[in-house]
Amino acid sequence: MIRASFNDNWQFRPKVNPFAELAGTAVPYQPVTVPHDAMLTRGRGATADGAGTAYFPGGAYEYRKTFFAPEEHRGKRILLEFEGVYRDATVFVNGNYAGQRPYGYSRFFIDADRFLRFGENNEIRVECRTHQDSRWYSGAGIYRDAWLLVGDVVRISPDGVRVTTPDIDTDRAVVEVATTIENDSIDIRTVELVIEIRDAAGVVVSSDTVPVTVQPREPATARQRLYVPDPSLWSPDSPALYTCAVSMTGGDAVQVAFGIRSLRLDPEHGLRINGETVKLRGACVHHDNGPLGAATFAQAEERRVRLLKDAGFNAIRMSHHPMSIAMLDACDRLGMLVVDEAFDMWTWGKNPFDYSLNFPEWWERDIEAMVAKDYNHPSVVLYSLGNEIPETGSATGGVWGRRLAEKVRALDDTRFLTNAINNLLALLPDLRAQGGEDTGINTLMADSGFDVNAVAGSELVTTRTAESYSVLDVAGMNYSEIRYASDRTLFPNRIILGTETFPTRIDDNWRLVEQHSHVIGDFTWTGWDYLGEVGIGRPQYSTPDTPQPTFTAPYPYLLAGCGDIDITGHRLPASYYREIVFGLRDQPYLAVQRPQHHGKTVMSSRWAWSDAIAGWTWPGHEAAPIIVEVYGAADEVELLLNGRSLGRNPVGGQHRFRTEFEITYEPGELLAIAYRDGVESGRDILRTATGPVVLQAAPERPVITADVGDLAYITFTLVDSAGTVHTAADRPVRVEVSGDGTLIGFGSADPSSEERFDATERHTYRGRALAVVKPTAPGTIRLTATAPDCNPVEVLVTVENPAR
């Protein structure tokens, strides 16, 4: 089928009561382009239950689009494809109900041709709503791409080409291509299929031609085995991709990218890709794109994957729902492994109006949608059936887990299955009996006095979770590293993945991953900061009124504050520490705790890193005590301030890869030198920003395309004349975009702000801000930025025609 973007020329408004409109209460539509996050259009406010969704309110929304259906399309099959609508989407074509999808993260198709008027304009209307149905910032509306598919009555089905590589050696690889053909005519049809396998340069390396006879209303699957000589294998370090091009008599043609790679799994070797053991250096991520909200653009997804890969991660767990197609494509290209997760709940709800109300009726269709989306992506190595599902500690949970597992295996037996089980949930009724009915799982885990591991490792947990783990290929465990060693004895065939872990424990956790062959990796919460679950990673200090940390923070907190990378893409100290722990960084790293909190008793949650930044600019704190953190894998590190040695401290694995120096703040130059076996092995330096503040602006990519999903990212920094970031000189930055682009997001990493992402002015945070511009046509984008007491800056971005 011919697939064309359906993103342009939509109109949007909050959904209104049609009877109220008859009475004169009209709400105008606004023009929008999808992907579009309706929730970002709403004002935030302090509400009792709003911390999870960043204090954005729920709401109901409607979109409409008018498009012309040419007469020559009469008699063809016309489908509308929506990659994601949050939530409870209902689609109308010319006023006729055409279909719906309750789950906000599933791709779905709408049969539109039966309702269309050919030779004239037609109206598509999409209604959706969100209300107390998510534990994080979900966004709302048509937040992923929309497509129009047009095909003949005899055609290759959407997702109708599935590629597997069941047999690989150094000389050749077997590539099995299964093509499903549909026949909506009243006649038996025989078509000819031509299958070509092309390498990265576009050279045909294998091909086949086969006739296929298709009965009316009885899809036929043609299965060919092709042989690729001297295959280039896909792996995280070498993500080689091939293209499978399938064409059919009559002109229908499909191309899918795939990789040739093998997966093996056992307790002695762990996860093997192409015969080599791979430990998963994992990042859990939510789906929002920071200043863009939930809007999913291909470039935004690729940028996240690239920056996570550059930071040392080799795997992403999309939490807690299926990943976007754009991110899967990026993972394929860049070599990032994927754990794609189905659900955050099954039959037991976590919010009053969440997907648990729809799960019994819709789970199979949503599993089918996830597998169909993922099937050809070599990056996907594991499916996760869910996250912290309360039922997993019960017999009913074992039944449901087996149902889901066997459904996935029936659809795709080439990958492995896990389930991110929080073992505390198996005992939640018992814990509530001791702590009260208001005791929640996150409240317990945020309490520094609560021993999470002691409960997770108990014999009662072992018994209650045995069936839920038994239906899986990999036992996914959230915050349960105490079980890694003991389960090797209790369950010799059990393979474990740390599907979610505290960022502050990565050194111990990674040691366990390396020590135990049956533990295949660790996924930190989180790799990238996100909207919602506000303040779970914020610094907290003990006061008489707050002797214990709280899980979330009050309004106007916006961000979780627990990512290795902030929402603008800037790496934080925890990221460099993790890179050192992974053995990927030789240089030491300097971070400085904010001096205004010196001497206070820290009581932050287990998701919180120390309150440190990579900065040595602290005006007003001259001669005050200050703590300097140094991370490193060497034997020891020396700290020098303005050329004076302040001593040496041991560092490295025996000391949790970190040390601290308590010194007196003095502006100038702070230098850390690492030594291994007495020889310098690396250094890191921080300098105080001095003099006038300069506003800098730079595009991450000076040349982009007008293709669907491409974006221009422009970073703003406040620096001194030498280029040192002014982390203590924040001020508002105002931007103006002209030419062939439009501003679609402007923000900073400020965790607690009432400023909007859709405004043209934004304060920097620790000297940084980020603007996101969407191209509108080939040409030039001009962005001008101003800030108080700074010279204006101008950025030009060239927009080229899309590649064909």
Short mmCIF file of C-alpha atoms in Angstrom, two decimals, residues 238-598:
data_model
loop_
_atom_site.label_atom_id
_atom_site.label_comp_id
_atom_site.label_asym_id
_atom_site.label_seq_id
_atom_site.Cartn_x
_atom_site.Cartn_y
_atom_site.Cartn_z
CA SER A 238 28.32 -2.79 14.51
CA PRO A 239 24.64 -2.18 13.67
CA ALA A 240 24.68 -3.41 10.06
CA LEU A 241 21.28 -3.22 8.38
CA TYR A 242 19.86 -4.82 5.25
CA THR A 243 16.71 -3.98 3.30
CA CYS A 244 14.13 -6.52 2.23
CA ALA A 245 12.23 -5.21 -0.80
CA VAL A 246 9.07 -7.10 -1.78
CA SER A 247 7.18 -6.14 -4.93
CA MET A 248 4.00 -7.65 -6.34
CA THR A 249 2.31 -7.78 -9.70
CA GLY A 250 0.25 -4.62 -10.02
CA GLY A 251 2.80 -2.34 -8.43
CA ASP A 252 2.36 -2.91 -4.68
CA ALA A 253 5.77 -2.79 -3.03
CA VAL A 254 7.10 -2.81 0.53
CA GLN A 255 10.56 -2.23 1.95
CA VAL A 256 11.57 -3.14 5.49
CA ALA A 257 14.91 -2.78 7.22
CA PHE A 258 16.24 -5.73 9.21
CA GLY A 259 19.43 -7.03 10.73
CA ILE A 260 21.09 -10.40 10.59
CA ARG A 261 21.82 -11.48 14.14
CA SER A 262 21.36 -14.45 16.44
CA LEU A 263 20.17 -14.52 20.06
CA ARG A 264 21.02 -17.21 22.61
CA LEU A 265 20.33 -17.40 26.31
CA ASP A 266 21.49 -19.66 29.13
CA PRO A 267 22.63 -19.30 32.76
CA GLU A 268 26.28 -20.02 32.00
CA HIS A 269 26.80 -17.52 29.17
CA GLY A 270 23.91 -15.13 29.78
CA LEU A 271 22.63 -13.30 26.72
CA ARG A 272 24.65 -13.92 23.60
CA ILE A 273 24.34 -11.91 20.41
CA ASN A 274 26.08 -13.55 17.46
CA GLY A 275 27.78 -15.90 19.91
CA GLU A 276 29.24 -13.14 22.09
CA THR A 277 28.04 -12.53 25.66
CA VAL A 278 26.55 -9.05 26.06
CA LYS A 279 25.80 -7.46 29.42
CA LEU A 280 22.98 -4.93 29.20
CA ARG A 281 24.06 -1.47 30.34
CA GLY A 282 20.49 -0.34 30.55
CA ALA A 283 18.52 2.89 30.81
CA CYS A 284 14.85 2.96 31.71
CA VAL A 285 13.17 5.85 29.90
CA HIS A 286 9.70 7.36 29.80
CA HIS A 287 8.23 8.42 26.47
CA ASP A 288 8.07 12.21 26.81
CA ASN A 289 10.54 14.42 24.97
CA GLY A 290 10.92 17.12 27.60
CA PRO A 291 10.04 20.53 26.09
CA LEU A 292 7.97 18.75 23.41
CA GLY A 293 5.87 16.91 25.99
CA ALA A 294 4.67 13.57 24.65
CA ALA A 295 4.88 14.65 20.98
CA THR A 296 6.97 12.00 19.22
CA PHE A 297 9.17 13.26 16.41
CA ALA A 298 11.69 10.98 14.70
CA GLN A 299 14.60 13.36 15.28
CA ALA A 300 13.71 13.77 18.97
CA GLU A 301 13.74 9.99 19.42
CA GLU A 302 16.99 9.58 17.51
CA ARG A 303 18.63 12.35 19.53
CA ARG A 304 17.71 10.64 22.78
CA VAL A 305 19.05 7.29 21.62
CA ARG A 306 22.28 8.86 20.35
CA LEU A 307 22.96 10.78 23.56
CA LEU A 308 22.18 7.74 25.71
CA LYS A 309 24.54 5.63 23.60
CA ASP A 310 27.25 8.29 23.85
CA ALA A 311 26.82 8.21 27.64
CA GLY A 312 27.67 4.49 27.79
CA PHE A 313 24.30 2.78 27.67
CA ASN A 314 23.78 -0.07 25.21
CA ALA A 315 20.14 -0.88 26.04
CA ILE A 316 16.85 0.93 26.63
CA ARG A 317 13.80 -0.31 28.48
CA MET A 318 10.78 1.72 27.37
CA SER A 319 8.82 2.19 30.58
CA HIS A 320 6.05 1.24 30.88
CA HIS A 321 4.46 0.80 27.49
CA PRO A 322 5.43 -0.02 23.88
CA MET A 323 8.15 2.07 22.27
CA SER A 324 7.53 4.35 19.28
CA ILE A 325 8.44 3.20 15.77
CA ALA A 326 10.75 6.21 15.41
CA MET A 327 12.75 5.20 18.48
CA LEU A 328 12.94 1.59 17.31
CA ASP A 329 14.29 2.78 13.96
CA ALA A 330 16.90 4.87 15.76
CA CYS A 331 17.90 1.93 17.97
CA ASP A 332 18.34 -0.21 14.86
CA ARG A 333 20.55 2.38 13.18
CA LEU A 334 22.64 3.30 16.21
CA GLY A 335 23.00 -0.13 17.83
CA MET A 336 20.89 0.20 20.96
CA LEU A 337 19.28 -2.93 22.39
CA VAL A 338 15.61 -2.72 23.39
CA VAL A 339 13.36 -4.19 26.05
CA ASP A 340 9.90 -3.25 24.81
CA GLU A 341 7.25 -3.28 27.51
CA ALA A 342 3.56 -3.98 27.05
CA PHE A 343 1.67 -2.64 30.07
CA ASP A 344 1.88 -0.93 33.45
CA MET A 345 -1.21 -2.74 34.70
CA TRP A 346 -3.28 -5.81 33.97
CA THR A 347 -6.53 -6.38 35.84
CA TRP A 348 -5.67 -4.50 39.04
CA GLY A 349 -5.79 -0.76 38.52
CA LYS A 350 -3.17 1.67 39.78
CA ASN A 351 -5.29 4.74 39.02
CA PRO A 352 -9.08 5.16 39.18
CA PHE A 353 -9.63 5.23 35.40
CA ASP A 354 -6.58 3.51 33.92
CA TYR A 355 -6.21 0.81 31.28
CA SER A 356 -7.10 -1.97 33.75
CA LEU A 357 -10.74 -1.16 32.89
CA ASN A 358 -10.04 -2.14 29.26
CA PHE A 359 -7.37 -4.80 29.72
CA PRO A 360 -9.59 -7.95 29.81
CA GLU A 361 -11.18 -7.07 26.46
CA TRP A 362 -8.26 -5.46 24.64
CA TRP A 363 -5.01 -7.04 25.87
CA GLU A 364 -4.67 -9.51 22.99
CA ARG A 365 -5.10 -6.83 20.33
CA ASP A 366 -2.59 -4.62 22.07
CA ILE A 367 -0.06 -7.44 22.34
CA GLU A 368 -0.58 -8.13 18.63
CA ALA A 369 0.02 -4.46 17.83
CA MET A 370 3.27 -4.39 19.83
CA VAL A 371 4.67 -7.53 18.24
CA ALA A 372 3.67 -6.44 14.72
CA LYS A 373 5.46 -3.14 15.29
CA ASP A 374 8.63 -4.74 16.66
CA TYR A 375 8.97 -7.87 14.56
CA ASN A 376 11.56 -6.70 11.99
CA HIS A 377 13.64 -4.59 14.38
CA PRO A 378 16.93 -6.30 15.29
CA SER A 379 17.34 -3.98 18.28
CA VAL A 380 14.45 -5.66 20.11
CA VAL A 381 15.82 -8.57 22.15
CA LEU A 382 13.24 -8.83 24.93
CA TYR A 383 9.53 -8.26 25.32
CA SER A 384 8.38 -7.28 28.80
CA LEU A 385 4.85 -8.31 29.72
CA GLY A 386 4.46 -5.55 32.27
CA ASN A 387 5.84 -3.41 35.03
CA GLU A 388 5.28 -3.95 38.75
CA ILE A 389 2.04 -5.82 38.14
CA PRO A 390 0.36 -6.33 41.52
CA GLU A 391 -1.10 -9.70 40.51
CA THR A 392 2.32 -11.34 40.09
CA GLY A 393 2.36 -12.42 43.73
CA SER A 394 -0.91 -14.33 43.36
CA ALA A 395 -2.19 -17.46 41.62
CA THR A 396 -4.32 -15.26 39.36
CA GLY A 397 -1.19 -13.38 38.36
CA GLY A 398 0.43 -16.66 37.36
CA VAL A 399 -2.54 -17.46 35.13
CA TRP A 400 -2.49 -14.06 33.46
CA GLY A 401 1.27 -14.12 33.05
CA ARG A 402 1.10 -17.45 31.27
CA ARG A 403 -1.67 -16.18 28.98
CA LEU A 404 0.34 -13.17 27.95
CA ALA A 405 3.58 -15.11 27.57
CA GLU A 406 2.06 -17.76 25.33
CA LYS A 407 0.31 -15.12 23.24
CA VAL A 408 3.61 -13.37 22.58
CA ARG A 409 5.38 -16.64 21.82
CA ALA A 410 2.67 -17.60 19.34
CA LEU A 411 3.25 -14.32 17.52
CA ASP A 412 7.05 -14.18 17.79
CA ASP A 413 9.23 -17.01 19.09
CA THR A 414 12.50 -15.38 18.04
CA ARG A 415 12.90 -13.21 21.14
CA PHE A 416 12.88 -13.66 24.87
CA LEU A 417 10.27 -12.72 27.48
CA THR A 418 10.59 -10.93 30.77
CA ASN A 419 8.33 -9.13 33.23
CA ALA A 420 9.54 -6.28 35.44
CA ILE A 421 8.40 -7.69 38.77
CA ASN A 422 8.67 -5.69 41.97
CA ASN A 423 8.93 -8.38 44.60
CA LEU A 424 7.62 -6.06 47.30
CA LEU A 425 4.24 -6.11 45.59
CA ALA A 426 3.95 -9.81 46.37
CA LEU A 427 3.85 -8.84 50.04
CA LEU A 428 2.02 -5.54 49.78
CA PRO A 429 -1.10 -6.84 51.57
CA ASP A 430 1.12 -8.02 54.46
CA LEU A 431 3.04 -4.73 54.55
CA ARG A 432 -0.21 -2.78 54.60
CA ALA A 433 -1.41 -4.88 57.48
CA GLN A 434 1.66 -3.72 59.39
CA GLY A 435 1.88 -0.12 58.16
CA GLY A 436 -1.71 0.81 57.43
CA GLU A 437 -3.96 0.85 54.38
CA ASP A 438 -2.33 4.03 53.07
CA THR A 439 1.04 2.28 52.71
CA GLY A 440 2.07 2.50 49.06
CA ILE A 441 4.91 0.79 47.24
CA ASN A 442 6.68 4.01 46.26
CA THR A 443 6.25 5.46 49.76
CA LEU A 444 7.94 2.41 51.25
CA MET A 445 10.77 2.49 48.74
CA ALA A 446 11.37 6.21 49.27
CA ASP A 447 11.74 5.65 53.01
CA SER A 448 15.47 5.40 53.71
CA GLY A 449 14.74 3.36 56.82
CA PHE A 450 12.83 0.67 54.93
CA ASP A 451 15.00 -2.29 53.91
CA VAL A 452 13.79 -3.02 50.38
CA ASN A 453 16.22 -5.89 49.82
CA ALA A 454 15.39 -7.65 53.06
CA VAL A 455 11.77 -7.96 52.00
CA ALA A 456 12.58 -8.79 48.37
CA GLY A 457 14.85 -11.62 49.45
CA SER A 458 12.43 -13.21 51.88
CA GLU A 459 11.24 -16.80 51.62
CA LEU A 460 7.65 -15.58 51.36
CA VAL A 461 8.51 -13.63 48.20
CA THR A 462 10.30 -16.70 46.83
CA THR A 463 7.12 -18.76 47.18
CA ARG A 464 4.62 -16.20 46.00
CA THR A 465 6.47 -15.19 42.84
CA ALA A 466 7.63 -18.65 41.74
CA GLU A 467 4.87 -19.18 39.18
CA SER A 468 5.05 -15.67 37.71
CA TYR A 469 8.79 -16.06 37.17
CA SER A 470 8.42 -19.58 35.79
CA VAL A 471 6.47 -18.46 32.71
CA LEU A 472 9.34 -16.17 31.61
CA ASP A 473 12.65 -16.65 29.82
CA VAL A 474 14.25 -13.94 31.97
CA ALA A 475 13.22 -13.04 35.51
CA GLY A 476 12.92 -9.27 35.47
CA MET A 477 13.46 -7.86 38.96
CA ASN A 478 12.88 -4.32 40.13
CA TYR A 479 14.98 -3.29 43.14
CA SER A 480 15.77 -6.85 44.16
CA GLU A 481 19.51 -7.34 43.66
CA ILE A 482 19.65 -9.30 46.93
CA ARG A 483 18.19 -12.23 45.00
CA TYR A 484 20.88 -12.37 42.33
CA ALA A 485 23.20 -14.72 44.21
CA SER A 486 20.64 -16.75 46.18
CA ASP A 487 18.43 -17.47 43.17
CA ARG A 488 21.31 -19.18 41.40
CA THR A 489 21.03 -21.89 44.07
CA LEU A 490 17.27 -21.81 44.54
CA PHE A 491 16.50 -21.75 40.81
CA PRO A 492 19.52 -23.03 38.82
CA ASN A 493 17.81 -22.36 35.48
CA ARG A 494 16.69 -18.84 36.34
CA ILE A 495 18.23 -16.01 34.33
CA ILE A 496 17.86 -12.57 35.91
CA LEU A 497 17.72 -9.03 34.59
CA GLY A 498 17.73 -5.98 36.85
CA THR A 499 14.84 -4.35 35.04
CA GLU A 500 14.79 -1.35 37.38
CA THR A 501 17.37 -0.32 39.96
CA PHE A 502 18.31 2.65 42.12
CA PRO A 503 20.87 4.92 40.43
CA THR A 504 22.82 5.30 43.67
CA ARG A 505 23.62 1.57 43.73
CA ILE A 506 25.06 1.15 40.25
CA ASP A 507 28.55 0.29 41.49
CA ASP A 508 27.35 -2.62 43.63
CA ASN A 509 24.77 -3.68 41.07
CA TRP A 510 27.23 -3.67 38.19
CA ARG A 511 29.69 -5.71 40.23
CA LEU A 512 26.95 -8.31 40.68
CA VAL A 513 26.15 -8.24 36.96
CA GLU A 514 29.79 -8.85 36.10
CA GLN A 515 30.19 -11.48 38.82
CA HIS A 516 27.16 -13.63 37.95
CA SER A 517 26.80 -15.15 34.50
CA HIS A 518 23.06 -15.66 34.97
CA VAL A 519 22.50 -11.91 35.57
CA ILE A 520 22.41 -10.31 32.14
CA GLY A 521 22.24 -6.60 32.94
CA ASP A 522 21.04 -3.62 34.91
CA PHE A 523 18.52 -0.90 34.01
CA THR A 524 18.73 2.29 36.03
CA TRP A 525 15.77 4.45 36.93
CA THR A 526 16.27 6.56 34.86
CA GLY A 527 18.58 7.23 31.96
CA TRP A 528 16.77 10.40 30.88
CA ASP A 529 14.83 12.74 33.16
CA TYR A 530 11.12 13.08 32.52
CA LEU A 531 7.93 14.98 33.21
CA GLY A 532 5.79 13.80 36.10
CA GLU A 533 6.43 11.74 39.25
CA VAL A 534 7.74 15.12 40.27
CA GLY A 535 10.66 15.43 42.61
CA ILE A 536 11.40 11.77 43.28
CA GLY A 537 15.09 12.48 42.64
CA ARG A 538 15.23 15.94 44.20
CA PRO A 539 17.66 16.76 47.03
CA GLN A 540 15.92 16.61 50.41
CA TYR A 541 17.25 17.68 53.79
CA SER A 542 15.98 16.76 57.23
CA THR A 543 13.98 19.34 59.17
CA PRO A 544 11.84 19.02 62.30
CA ASP A 545 8.74 19.10 60.09
CA THR A 546 10.06 16.59 57.53
CA PRO A 547 12.12 13.88 59.24
CA GLN A 548 11.65 11.45 56.31
CA PRO A 549 11.80 11.97 52.55
CA THR A 550 8.58 12.20 50.59
CA PHE A 551 8.11 10.41 47.30
CA THR A 552 6.91 13.42 45.28
CA ALA A 553 7.17 17.19 45.56
CA PRO A 554 4.53 19.93 45.70
CA TYR A 555 3.49 22.23 42.87
CA PRO A 556 5.11 23.81 40.86
CA TYR A 557 7.54 20.89 40.59
CA LEU A 558 7.54 19.60 37.02
CA LEU A 559 10.29 16.99 36.65
CA ALA A 560 11.16 13.70 38.33
CA GLY A 561 14.75 14.88 38.72
CA CYS A 562 16.32 11.43 38.62
CA GLY A 563 17.82 11.08 35.14
CA ASP A 564 21.46 10.63 34.21
CA ILE A 565 20.65 13.10 31.41
CA ASP A 566 18.35 16.07 31.93
CA ILE A 567 15.35 16.85 29.70
CA THR A 568 17.43 19.11 27.45
CA GLY A 569 19.99 16.37 26.75
CA HIS A 570 22.70 17.66 29.11
CA ARG A 571 24.65 14.95 30.95
CA LEU A 572 24.65 15.20 34.74
CA PRO A 573 27.35 14.01 37.19
CA ALA A 574 25.60 10.66 37.73
CA SER A 575 26.05 9.93 34.03
CA TYR A 576 29.82 10.32 34.16
CA TYR A 577 29.98 8.28 37.36
CA ARG A 578 28.06 5.47 35.65
CA GLU A 579 30.37 5.61 32.65
CA ILE A 580 33.33 5.14 35.00
CA VAL A 581 31.63 2.21 36.75
CA PHE A 582 30.95 0.59 33.37
CA GLY A 583 34.69 0.78 32.64
CA LEU A 584 34.15 3.11 29.68
CA ARG A 585 35.84 6.28 31.00
CA ASP A 586 39.46 6.64 32.13
CA GLN A 587 39.32 10.33 32.98
CA PRO A 588 38.23 11.41 36.48
CA TYR A 589 35.21 13.65 36.89
CA LEU A 590 34.68 16.66 39.18
CA ALA A 591 31.34 17.61 40.73
CA VAL A 592 30.67 20.14 43.45
CA GLN A 593 27.93 20.08 46.06
CA ARG A 594 26.00 23.32 46.36
CA PRO A 595 27.54 25.22 49.30
CA GLN A 596 24.24 26.65 50.53
CA HIS A 597 23.33 23.16 51.80
CA HIS A 598 26.64 22.43 53.46
#
